Amino acid sequence: MTSRERFLSALACQPLDRPPLWVMRQAGRYLPEYRELKAKSSFVHMVQTPALAAEVTLQPLRRFPGIDAAILFSDILVIPEALGQPYAFRDGGGIEMARKIFTRADINVLAPVAAVTEKLAYVSDTLKLLKKELGNTKTLLGFGGSPWTLATYMVEGGSSDDFERIKLLFYTDRATFDALLEKLTEALVVYFQMQIAAGADAIQIFDSWGGLIAGADYEAASLKWIRRIVAALPADFPIILYAKGTAPHLTDQAFSGVRAISVDWTNDLAIVRRTLPANVAVQGNLDPVLMQTTPEIVAREATRLLDSMRGTAGHIFNLGHGITPQARIECMQALIDTVTTWK
Ligand code: CP3
């Protein structure tokens, strides 16, 4: 069975001897070969140059052939950028957006949704290069942010500690909030259609800040827009939803039309597996901080998670959030060895 077959079988909730494995931020700062390329070119340049983006995507698979999926090297913030609100990195860490959106006039100056296919053609080119290189051996994952998570960056003007502006917009001017989310939803549908046409096997939607809105408002602020995106894409195409800090909403998420729910580390994955419908896969969910410990600790905790899921179907092994820059290579190797040899 190829890696790709294993991954697609897990997504289809078919029984397997062991789960497939990949991690979020798979290509990233914990890899010396990534840091070496990054020293020569900026993040945005690497993202926008298909040969470089494809190379970075493949770096982790060359070092760790046991990984079952390649995730496109890009960022969720290419959507605001394509709509006319570019992003940059703050010196002290975090994201800085050009401008801050708050009014209808701010939304009106954004580019039309059609700009996405033209401005993000490099993403399509990168995926085509990757598909050519990977063939049917490994799963090729595309991705994008959720409308809510992207809106937080656009309205807050970058990374935020309190998310006050986006919440004020949501509570005081729902029509403007909805207009922004509508625009993002349409842009993401076009963007995901392009990724599917370019060869993505599945798409992961990152609702990283879904847990920041009050529970009763999660539907109106975030999930409703995700549901619309899923409904606009081909019915049989697998979408994975990652939403951090949204434990009370896992069941609603599972009925949103997505094929898999990616679960953060604060949940007990075996309980989540028992709670969700059997035809929805679960992905996760080791604490990423474990990757900064020792290979022994990683092996112990990964085995514990695998054992807790024994006899269940529809599990994709992953971390509960992205791998951190401080992760140790030996820990990543231990994770892969543990999952691929688990009996
Ligand atoms: O997972 C992968 O390997 C694919 C590549 C990927 C990146 N960003 C590359 C990246 C993916 C899937 C993302 C998604 C993303 N980007 C999210 C959702 C996932 C999550 O972590 O919750 C978010 C919120 C962003 C926005 C973003 N981009 C942030 C908050 C940062 C960190 C900024 C900081 O303080 O350094 C980035 C930068 C970024 N995106 C890096 C990578 C590899 C690090 C850039 C670098 O310094 O090289």
Short mmCIF file of N, CA and C in Angstrom, two decimals, residues 159-330:
data_model
loop_
_atom_site.label_atom_id
_atom_site.label_comp_id
_atom_site.label_asym_id
_atom_site.label_seq_id
_atom_site.Cartn_x
_atom_site.Cartn_y
_atom_site.Cartn_z
N SER A 159 -1.28 39.93 13.85
CA SER A 159 -1.46 39.07 15.01
C SER A 159 -2.05 39.91 16.14
N SER A 160 -2.86 39.29 16.99
CA SER A 160 -3.55 40.05 18.03
C SER A 160 -3.48 39.30 19.35
N ASP A 161 -3.51 40.06 20.45
CA ASP A 161 -3.56 39.44 21.77
C ASP A 161 -4.99 39.31 22.26
N ASP A 162 -5.84 40.26 21.87
CA ASP A 162 -7.17 40.33 22.48
C ASP A 162 -8.33 40.15 21.50
N PHE A 163 -8.06 40.26 20.20
CA PHE A 163 -9.10 40.08 19.16
C PHE A 163 -10.29 41.03 19.39
N GLU A 164 -10.01 42.23 19.94
CA GLU A 164 -11.10 43.16 20.26
C GLU A 164 -11.76 43.75 19.03
N ARG A 165 -10.94 44.14 18.04
CA ARG A 165 -11.52 44.81 16.86
C ARG A 165 -12.47 43.88 16.10
N ILE A 166 -12.04 42.65 15.89
CA ILE A 166 -12.89 41.73 15.12
C ILE A 166 -14.18 41.43 15.89
N LYS A 167 -14.07 41.32 17.22
CA LYS A 167 -15.28 41.07 18.01
C LYS A 167 -16.19 42.30 18.02
N LEU A 168 -15.58 43.50 18.11
CA LEU A 168 -16.40 44.72 18.07
C LEU A 168 -17.13 44.81 16.74
N LEU A 169 -16.44 44.48 15.66
CA LEU A 169 -17.09 44.51 14.36
C LEU A 169 -18.25 43.51 14.33
N PHE A 170 -18.00 42.31 14.82
CA PHE A 170 -19.03 41.26 14.82
C PHE A 170 -20.27 41.70 15.61
N TYR A 171 -20.04 42.32 16.79
CA TYR A 171 -21.18 42.65 17.66
C TYR A 171 -21.85 43.99 17.32
N THR A 172 -21.07 44.94 16.73
CA THR A 172 -21.67 46.26 16.53
C THR A 172 -22.12 46.51 15.10
N ASP A 173 -21.54 45.82 14.12
CA ASP A 173 -21.89 46.09 12.72
C ASP A 173 -21.89 44.77 11.95
N ARG A 174 -22.91 43.97 12.22
CA ARG A 174 -22.95 42.62 11.64
C ARG A 174 -23.00 42.66 10.11
N ALA A 175 -23.61 43.70 9.55
CA ALA A 175 -23.72 43.75 8.08
C ALA A 175 -22.33 43.87 7.44
N THR A 176 -21.49 44.70 8.04
CA THR A 176 -20.13 44.86 7.50
C THR A 176 -19.31 43.61 7.75
N PHE A 177 -19.44 43.05 8.94
CA PHE A 177 -18.76 41.78 9.24
C PHE A 177 -19.14 40.73 8.19
N ASP A 178 -20.45 40.60 7.95
CA ASP A 178 -20.93 39.60 6.99
C ASP A 178 -20.40 39.88 5.58
N ALA A 179 -20.32 41.16 5.22
CA ALA A 179 -19.83 41.49 3.88
C ALA A 179 -18.38 41.04 3.71
N LEU A 180 -17.58 41.23 4.76
CA LEU A 180 -16.17 40.80 4.69
C LEU A 180 -16.07 39.27 4.61
N LEU A 181 -16.85 38.61 5.46
CA LEU A 181 -16.78 37.14 5.50
C LEU A 181 -17.31 36.53 4.20
N GLU A 182 -18.32 37.17 3.63
CA GLU A 182 -18.87 36.73 2.35
C GLU A 182 -17.80 36.82 1.26
N LYS A 183 -17.09 37.92 1.28
CA LYS A 183 -16.04 38.13 0.28
C LYS A 183 -14.95 37.07 0.43
N LEU A 184 -14.54 36.82 1.66
CA LEU A 184 -13.50 35.82 1.92
C LEU A 184 -13.99 34.43 1.53
N THR A 185 -15.25 34.14 1.82
CA THR A 185 -15.82 32.84 1.48
C THR A 185 -15.76 32.62 -0.03
N GLU A 186 -16.17 33.63 -0.79
CA GLU A 186 -16.14 33.52 -2.25
C GLU A 186 -14.72 33.36 -2.76
N ALA A 187 -13.80 34.14 -2.18
CA ALA A 187 -12.39 34.05 -2.62
C ALA A 187 -11.83 32.67 -2.33
N LEU A 188 -12.19 32.10 -1.17
CA LEU A 188 -11.66 30.78 -0.79
C LEU A 188 -12.23 29.68 -1.68
N VAL A 189 -13.49 29.82 -2.08
CA VAL A 189 -14.07 28.81 -2.97
C VAL A 189 -13.28 28.79 -4.29
N VAL A 190 -13.03 29.96 -4.85
CA VAL A 190 -12.27 30.05 -6.10
C VAL A 190 -10.85 29.49 -5.90
N TYR A 191 -10.26 29.84 -4.77
CA TYR A 191 -8.88 29.40 -4.47
C TYR A 191 -8.80 27.87 -4.32
N PHE A 192 -9.77 27.30 -3.61
CA PHE A 192 -9.75 25.84 -3.41
C PHE A 192 -10.08 25.11 -4.72
N GLN A 193 -10.98 25.67 -5.52
CA GLN A 193 -11.25 25.05 -6.82
C GLN A 193 -9.97 25.01 -7.65
N MET A 194 -9.19 26.08 -7.57
CA MET A 194 -7.92 26.12 -8.30
C MET A 194 -6.95 25.06 -7.77
N GLN A 195 -6.90 24.90 -6.45
CA GLN A 195 -6.00 23.89 -5.86
C GLN A 195 -6.43 22.47 -6.24
N ILE A 196 -7.72 22.25 -6.29
CA ILE A 196 -8.22 20.92 -6.67
C ILE A 196 -7.86 20.64 -8.13
N ALA A 197 -8.07 21.64 -9.00
CA ALA A 197 -7.75 21.46 -10.43
C ALA A 197 -6.25 21.22 -10.62
N ALA A 198 -5.42 21.76 -9.74
CA ALA A 198 -3.97 21.63 -9.88
C ALA A 198 -3.43 20.32 -9.28
N GLY A 199 -4.30 19.52 -8.67
CA GLY A 199 -3.84 18.19 -8.24
C GLY A 199 -3.86 17.91 -6.75
N ALA A 200 -4.38 18.84 -5.94
CA ALA A 200 -4.46 18.54 -4.49
C ALA A 200 -5.36 17.34 -4.26
N ASP A 201 -4.94 16.44 -3.35
CA ASP A 201 -5.76 15.25 -3.01
C ASP A 201 -6.78 15.58 -1.93
N ALA A 202 -6.46 16.54 -1.09
CA ALA A 202 -7.34 16.96 -0.01
C ALA A 202 -6.95 18.39 0.35
N ILE A 203 -7.84 19.08 1.05
CA ILE A 203 -7.55 20.46 1.46
C ILE A 203 -7.83 20.59 2.94
N GLN A 204 -6.89 21.22 3.65
CA GLN A 204 -7.13 21.48 5.07
C GLN A 204 -7.48 22.95 5.26
N ILE A 205 -8.58 23.19 5.96
CA ILE A 205 -8.98 24.56 6.31
C ILE A 205 -8.51 24.82 7.74
N PHE A 206 -7.74 25.90 7.93
CA PHE A 206 -7.23 26.24 9.25
C PHE A 206 -8.12 27.31 9.88
N ASP A 207 -8.89 26.90 10.90
CA ASP A 207 -9.65 27.88 11.68
C ASP A 207 -8.92 28.06 13.01
N SER A 208 -7.71 28.57 12.92
CA SER A 208 -6.81 28.62 14.08
C SER A 208 -7.37 29.46 15.21
N TRP A 209 -8.19 30.47 14.88
CA TRP A 209 -8.72 31.36 15.93
C TRP A 209 -10.21 31.15 16.15
N GLY A 210 -10.73 29.99 15.73
CA GLY A 210 -12.15 29.68 15.94
C GLY A 210 -12.53 29.65 17.41
N GLY A 211 -11.57 29.36 18.27
CA GLY A 211 -11.85 29.25 19.70
C GLY A 211 -11.92 30.59 20.41
N LEU A 212 -11.73 31.68 19.68
CA LEU A 212 -11.66 33.00 20.34
C LEU A 212 -13.01 33.68 20.48
N ILE A 213 -14.00 33.22 19.70
CA ILE A 213 -15.32 33.85 19.77
C ILE A 213 -16.17 33.10 20.81
N ALA A 214 -17.12 33.78 21.40
CA ALA A 214 -17.99 33.12 22.39
C ALA A 214 -18.67 31.90 21.77
N GLY A 215 -18.83 30.86 22.57
CA GLY A 215 -19.34 29.59 22.06
C GLY A 215 -20.63 29.71 21.25
N ALA A 216 -21.58 30.48 21.76
CA ALA A 216 -22.88 30.59 21.08
C ALA A 216 -22.75 31.33 19.75
N ASP A 217 -21.64 32.05 19.56
CA ASP A 217 -21.46 32.82 18.33
C ASP A 217 -20.54 32.14 17.33
N TYR A 218 -20.02 30.96 17.67
CA TYR A 218 -19.09 30.28 16.76
C TYR A 218 -19.76 29.98 15.41
N GLU A 219 -21.02 29.61 15.46
CA GLU A 219 -21.75 29.31 14.23
C GLU A 219 -21.78 30.53 13.29
N ALA A 220 -22.24 31.66 13.82
CA ALA A 220 -22.42 32.85 12.98
C ALA A 220 -21.09 33.48 12.58
N ALA A 221 -20.08 33.35 13.45
CA ALA A 221 -18.80 33.99 13.17
C ALA A 221 -17.93 33.14 12.26
N SER A 222 -18.02 31.81 12.41
CA SER A 222 -17.06 30.99 11.68
C SER A 222 -17.65 29.78 10.96
N LEU A 223 -18.35 28.91 11.68
CA LEU A 223 -18.69 27.61 11.08
C LEU A 223 -19.62 27.74 9.87
N LYS A 224 -20.53 28.70 9.93
CA LYS A 224 -21.48 28.89 8.83
C LYS A 224 -20.74 29.15 7.50
N TRP A 225 -19.65 29.91 7.58
CA TRP A 225 -18.91 30.25 6.36
C TRP A 225 -18.12 29.05 5.85
N ILE A 226 -17.60 28.27 6.78
CA ILE A 226 -16.88 27.05 6.39
C ILE A 226 -17.84 26.09 5.68
N ARG A 227 -19.05 25.97 6.25
CA ARG A 227 -20.05 25.09 5.66
C ARG A 227 -20.37 25.51 4.22
N ARG A 228 -20.44 26.83 4.01
CA ARG A 228 -20.72 27.33 2.66
C ARG A 228 -19.61 26.97 1.69
N ILE A 229 -18.37 27.07 2.16
CA ILE A 229 -17.24 26.71 1.29
C ILE A 229 -17.33 25.24 0.91
N VAL A 230 -17.54 24.39 1.91
CA VAL A 230 -17.59 22.95 1.66
C VAL A 230 -18.71 22.63 0.69
N ALA A 231 -19.86 23.28 0.85
CA ALA A 231 -21.01 23.00 -0.02
C ALA A 231 -20.73 23.40 -1.47
N ALA A 232 -19.83 24.37 -1.66
CA ALA A 232 -19.56 24.86 -3.02
C ALA A 232 -18.50 24.01 -3.75
N LEU A 233 -17.85 23.11 -3.02
CA LEU A 233 -16.80 22.28 -3.63
C LEU A 233 -17.38 20.92 -4.00
N PRO A 234 -16.70 20.16 -4.89
CA PRO A 234 -17.24 18.86 -5.29
C PRO A 234 -17.54 17.99 -4.07
N ALA A 235 -18.70 17.33 -4.07
CA ALA A 235 -19.21 16.63 -2.89
C ALA A 235 -18.26 15.54 -2.41
N ASP A 236 -17.54 14.89 -3.32
CA ASP A 236 -16.69 13.77 -2.91
C ASP A 236 -15.26 14.21 -2.59
N PHE A 237 -14.98 15.50 -2.65
CA PHE A 237 -13.61 15.95 -2.42
C PHE A 237 -13.34 16.12 -0.92
N PRO A 238 -12.28 15.48 -0.38
CA PRO A 238 -12.08 15.51 1.07
C PRO A 238 -11.53 16.84 1.60
N ILE A 239 -12.23 17.39 2.57
CA ILE A 239 -11.80 18.60 3.27
C ILE A 239 -11.53 18.20 4.73
N ILE A 240 -10.39 18.67 5.25
CA ILE A 240 -10.05 18.46 6.66
C ILE A 240 -10.21 19.81 7.36
N LEU A 241 -10.88 19.82 8.50
CA LEU A 241 -11.04 21.09 9.23
C LEU A 241 -10.22 21.05 10.51
N TYR A 242 -9.29 22.00 10.64
CA TYR A 242 -8.57 22.18 11.90
C TYR A 242 -9.08 23.45 12.56
N ALA A 243 -9.59 23.35 13.77
CA ALA A 243 -10.03 24.54 14.49
C ALA A 243 -9.54 24.42 15.92
N LYS A 244 -8.69 25.35 16.34
CA LYS A 244 -8.07 25.26 17.67
C LYS A 244 -9.03 25.79 18.73
N GLY A 245 -9.09 25.07 19.84
CA GLY A 245 -9.85 25.56 21.00
C GLY A 245 -11.36 25.54 20.81
N THR A 246 -11.85 24.61 19.98
CA THR A 246 -13.28 24.59 19.71
C THR A 246 -13.92 23.27 20.14
N ALA A 247 -13.44 22.69 21.24
CA ALA A 247 -13.95 21.40 21.69
C ALA A 247 -15.49 21.31 21.76
N PRO A 248 -16.19 22.37 22.24
CA PRO A 248 -17.65 22.24 22.34
C PRO A 248 -18.33 22.10 20.98
N HIS A 249 -17.60 22.40 19.91
CA HIS A 249 -18.23 22.44 18.58
C HIS A 249 -17.82 21.29 17.68
N LEU A 250 -17.12 20.30 18.22
CA LEU A 250 -16.60 19.23 17.36
C LEU A 250 -17.73 18.51 16.61
N THR A 251 -18.85 18.28 17.29
CA THR A 251 -19.95 17.56 16.63
C THR A 251 -20.55 18.41 15.51
N ASP A 252 -20.77 19.69 15.77
CA ASP A 252 -21.28 20.57 14.71
C ASP A 252 -20.30 20.61 13.54
N GLN A 253 -19.02 20.67 13.85
CA GLN A 253 -18.01 20.67 12.77
C GLN A 253 -18.11 19.39 11.95
N ALA A 254 -18.31 18.27 12.64
CA ALA A 254 -18.36 16.97 11.95
C ALA A 254 -19.57 16.87 11.02
N PHE A 255 -20.60 17.67 11.28
CA PHE A 255 -21.77 17.66 10.40
C PHE A 255 -21.73 18.82 9.40
N SER A 256 -20.57 19.44 9.21
CA SER A 256 -20.47 20.59 8.29
C SER A 256 -20.19 20.15 6.86
N GLY A 257 -20.02 18.85 6.66
CA GLY A 257 -19.74 18.36 5.31
C GLY A 257 -18.27 18.01 5.09
N VAL A 258 -17.42 18.29 6.10
CA VAL A 258 -16.00 17.97 5.94
C VAL A 258 -15.78 16.46 6.12
N ARG A 259 -14.65 15.95 5.60
CA ARG A 259 -14.37 14.53 5.69
C ARG A 259 -13.61 14.19 6.96
N ALA A 260 -12.89 15.17 7.52
CA ALA A 260 -12.08 14.88 8.71
C ALA A 260 -12.01 16.11 9.60
N ILE A 261 -11.92 15.84 10.91
CA ILE A 261 -11.75 16.91 11.89
C ILE A 261 -10.36 16.76 12.49
N SER A 262 -9.57 17.82 12.41
CA SER A 262 -8.24 17.83 13.01
C SER A 262 -8.38 18.43 14.40
N VAL A 263 -7.91 17.69 15.39
CA VAL A 263 -8.27 17.96 16.78
C VAL A 263 -7.05 18.49 17.54
N ASP A 264 -7.21 19.52 18.34
CA ASP A 264 -6.05 20.05 19.07
C ASP A 264 -5.72 19.16 20.28
N TRP A 265 -4.54 19.40 20.88
CA TRP A 265 -3.99 18.48 21.88
C TRP A 265 -4.73 18.46 23.21
N THR A 266 -5.63 19.45 23.40
CA THR A 266 -6.32 19.49 24.69
C THR A 266 -7.44 18.46 24.79
N ASN A 267 -7.81 17.86 23.64
CA ASN A 267 -8.88 16.84 23.64
C ASN A 267 -8.31 15.45 23.82
N ASP A 268 -9.13 14.54 24.36
CA ASP A 268 -8.79 13.12 24.39
C ASP A 268 -9.28 12.53 23.06
N LEU A 269 -8.34 12.18 22.18
CA LEU A 269 -8.72 11.81 20.81
C LEU A 269 -9.62 10.57 20.76
N ALA A 270 -9.38 9.62 21.68
CA ALA A 270 -10.20 8.39 21.67
C ALA A 270 -11.65 8.72 22.02
N ILE A 271 -11.84 9.67 22.92
CA ILE A 271 -13.21 10.08 23.25
C ILE A 271 -13.84 10.79 22.05
N VAL A 272 -13.05 11.67 21.42
CA VAL A 272 -13.56 12.37 20.24
C VAL A 272 -13.97 11.35 19.18
N ARG A 273 -13.11 10.31 18.98
CA ARG A 273 -13.41 9.28 17.96
C ARG A 273 -14.75 8.60 18.25
N ARG A 274 -14.98 8.30 19.54
CA ARG A 274 -16.23 7.63 19.91
C ARG A 274 -17.44 8.55 19.77
N THR A 275 -17.20 9.87 19.90
CA THR A 275 -18.31 10.83 19.90
C THR A 275 -18.76 11.19 18.48
N LEU A 276 -17.80 11.25 17.55
CA LEU A 276 -18.14 11.76 16.20
C LEU A 276 -18.67 10.63 15.31
N PRO A 277 -19.42 10.99 14.27
CA PRO A 277 -19.94 9.98 13.34
C PRO A 277 -18.79 9.13 12.76
N ALA A 278 -19.08 7.84 12.55
CA ALA A 278 -18.03 6.90 12.12
C ALA A 278 -17.51 7.20 10.72
N ASN A 279 -18.24 7.98 9.92
CA ASN A 279 -17.77 8.28 8.56
C ASN A 279 -16.97 9.57 8.48
N VAL A 280 -16.70 10.18 9.64
CA VAL A 280 -15.84 11.37 9.67
C VAL A 280 -14.52 10.98 10.34
N ALA A 281 -13.40 11.21 9.63
CA ALA A 281 -12.09 10.85 10.19
C ALA A 281 -11.64 11.88 11.22
N VAL A 282 -10.75 11.45 12.12
CA VAL A 282 -10.17 12.40 13.07
C VAL A 282 -8.66 12.45 12.87
N GLN A 283 -8.09 13.64 13.05
CA GLN A 283 -6.67 13.83 12.84
C GLN A 283 -6.08 14.44 14.11
N GLY A 284 -4.91 13.94 14.52
CA GLY A 284 -4.26 14.55 15.66
C GLY A 284 -3.53 13.51 16.49
N ASN A 285 -3.23 13.92 17.70
CA ASN A 285 -3.33 15.23 18.29
C ASN A 285 -2.29 15.42 19.40
N LEU A 286 -1.04 14.95 19.17
CA LEU A 286 0.01 15.10 20.19
C LEU A 286 0.29 16.58 20.43
N ASP A 287 0.62 16.92 21.65
CA ASP A 287 1.03 18.29 21.97
C ASP A 287 2.34 18.60 21.26
N PRO A 288 2.39 19.66 20.43
CA PRO A 288 3.62 19.98 19.69
C PRO A 288 4.84 20.20 20.60
N VAL A 289 4.60 20.60 21.84
CA VAL A 289 5.73 20.85 22.75
C VAL A 289 6.53 19.56 23.00
N LEU A 290 5.85 18.41 22.87
CA LEU A 290 6.57 17.14 23.04
C LEU A 290 7.76 17.03 22.09
N MET A 291 7.67 17.71 20.95
CA MET A 291 8.75 17.61 19.96
C MET A 291 10.01 18.37 20.40
N GLN A 292 9.90 19.05 21.54
CA GLN A 292 11.08 19.72 22.12
C GLN A 292 11.63 18.93 23.30
N THR A 293 11.11 17.71 23.54
CA THR A 293 11.59 16.94 24.69
C THR A 293 12.68 15.97 24.26
N THR A 294 12.47 14.69 24.41
CA THR A 294 13.48 13.70 24.01
C THR A 294 12.80 12.63 23.16
N PRO A 295 13.58 11.91 22.35
CA PRO A 295 13.01 10.82 21.54
C PRO A 295 12.26 9.81 22.41
N GLU A 296 12.76 9.54 23.62
CA GLU A 296 12.11 8.55 24.49
C GLU A 296 10.72 9.03 24.90
N ILE A 297 10.63 10.29 25.27
CA ILE A 297 9.33 10.84 25.69
C ILE A 297 8.36 10.85 24.51
N VAL A 298 8.86 11.24 23.34
CA VAL A 298 8.00 11.25 22.15
C VAL A 298 7.49 9.85 21.86
N ALA A 299 8.39 8.86 21.91
CA ALA A 299 7.98 7.46 21.63
C ALA A 299 6.92 7.01 22.63
N ARG A 300 7.14 7.35 23.90
CA ARG A 300 6.19 6.95 24.95
C ARG A 300 4.81 7.56 24.71
N GLU A 301 4.78 8.87 24.46
CA GLU A 301 3.50 9.57 24.32
C GLU A 301 2.80 9.21 23.00
N ALA A 302 3.59 9.01 21.94
CA ALA A 302 2.97 8.63 20.64
C ALA A 302 2.37 7.23 20.76
N THR A 303 3.07 6.34 21.46
CA THR A 303 2.56 4.97 21.65
C THR A 303 1.27 5.01 22.47
N ARG A 304 1.26 5.86 23.49
CA ARG A 304 0.07 5.98 24.33
C ARG A 304 -1.14 6.41 23.48
N LEU A 305 -0.91 7.39 22.59
CA LEU A 305 -1.99 7.86 21.73
C LEU A 305 -2.43 6.75 20.76
N LEU A 306 -1.44 6.09 20.15
CA LEU A 306 -1.77 5.00 19.20
C LEU A 306 -2.56 3.90 19.90
N ASP A 307 -2.11 3.52 21.10
CA ASP A 307 -2.80 2.45 21.83
C ASP A 307 -4.24 2.86 22.17
N SER A 308 -4.42 4.14 22.49
CA SER A 308 -5.76 4.60 22.87
C SER A 308 -6.72 4.54 21.67
N MET A 309 -6.15 4.55 20.45
CA MET A 309 -6.97 4.54 19.23
C MET A 309 -7.05 3.14 18.62
N ARG A 310 -6.45 2.15 19.28
CA ARG A 310 -6.42 0.79 18.72
C ARG A 310 -7.84 0.29 18.41
N GLY A 311 -7.97 -0.32 17.23
CA GLY A 311 -9.27 -0.90 16.87
C GLY A 311 -10.26 0.11 16.29
N THR A 312 -9.87 1.38 16.22
CA THR A 312 -10.78 2.37 15.61
C THR A 312 -10.36 2.58 14.16
N ALA A 313 -11.27 3.10 13.35
CA ALA A 313 -10.94 3.43 11.95
C ALA A 313 -11.01 4.94 11.79
N GLY A 314 -10.30 5.45 10.76
CA GLY A 314 -10.39 6.86 10.46
C GLY A 314 -9.55 7.71 11.38
N HIS A 315 -8.26 7.35 11.54
CA HIS A 315 -7.34 8.20 12.31
C HIS A 315 -6.15 8.58 11.44
N ILE A 316 -5.87 9.86 11.35
CA ILE A 316 -4.65 10.37 10.71
C ILE A 316 -3.79 10.93 11.83
N PHE A 317 -2.58 10.40 11.98
CA PHE A 317 -1.72 10.84 13.08
C PHE A 317 -1.16 12.23 12.75
N ASN A 318 -1.20 13.13 13.73
CA ASN A 318 -0.71 14.49 13.53
C ASN A 318 -0.44 15.10 14.89
N LEU A 319 0.17 16.28 14.89
CA LEU A 319 0.28 17.05 16.13
C LEU A 319 -1.02 17.84 16.32
N GLY A 320 -1.25 18.31 17.54
CA GLY A 320 -2.46 19.06 17.84
C GLY A 320 -2.42 20.50 17.35
N HIS A 321 -1.25 20.94 16.84
CA HIS A 321 -1.09 22.24 16.19
C HIS A 321 0.22 22.15 15.42
N GLY A 322 0.70 23.26 14.88
CA GLY A 322 1.90 23.20 14.06
C GLY A 322 3.16 22.88 14.86
N ILE A 323 4.13 22.24 14.19
CA ILE A 323 5.42 21.97 14.83
C ILE A 323 6.14 23.31 15.04
N THR A 324 6.83 23.44 16.18
CA THR A 324 7.43 24.73 16.53
C THR A 324 8.87 24.81 16.01
N PRO A 325 9.41 26.04 15.90
CA PRO A 325 10.80 26.18 15.45
C PRO A 325 11.79 25.47 16.37
N GLN A 326 11.42 25.28 17.65
CA GLN A 326 12.34 24.67 18.63
C GLN A 326 12.28 23.14 18.62
N ALA A 327 11.45 22.56 17.75
CA ALA A 327 11.33 21.10 17.71
C ALA A 327 12.69 20.49 17.35
N ARG A 328 12.98 19.30 17.92
CA ARG A 328 14.25 18.64 17.65
C ARG A 328 14.07 17.58 16.55
N ILE A 329 15.04 17.54 15.65
CA ILE A 329 15.00 16.58 14.55
C ILE A 329 14.87 15.15 15.10
N GLU A 330 15.61 14.86 16.19
CA GLU A 330 15.58 13.50 16.76
C GLU A 330 14.17 13.14 17.24
#
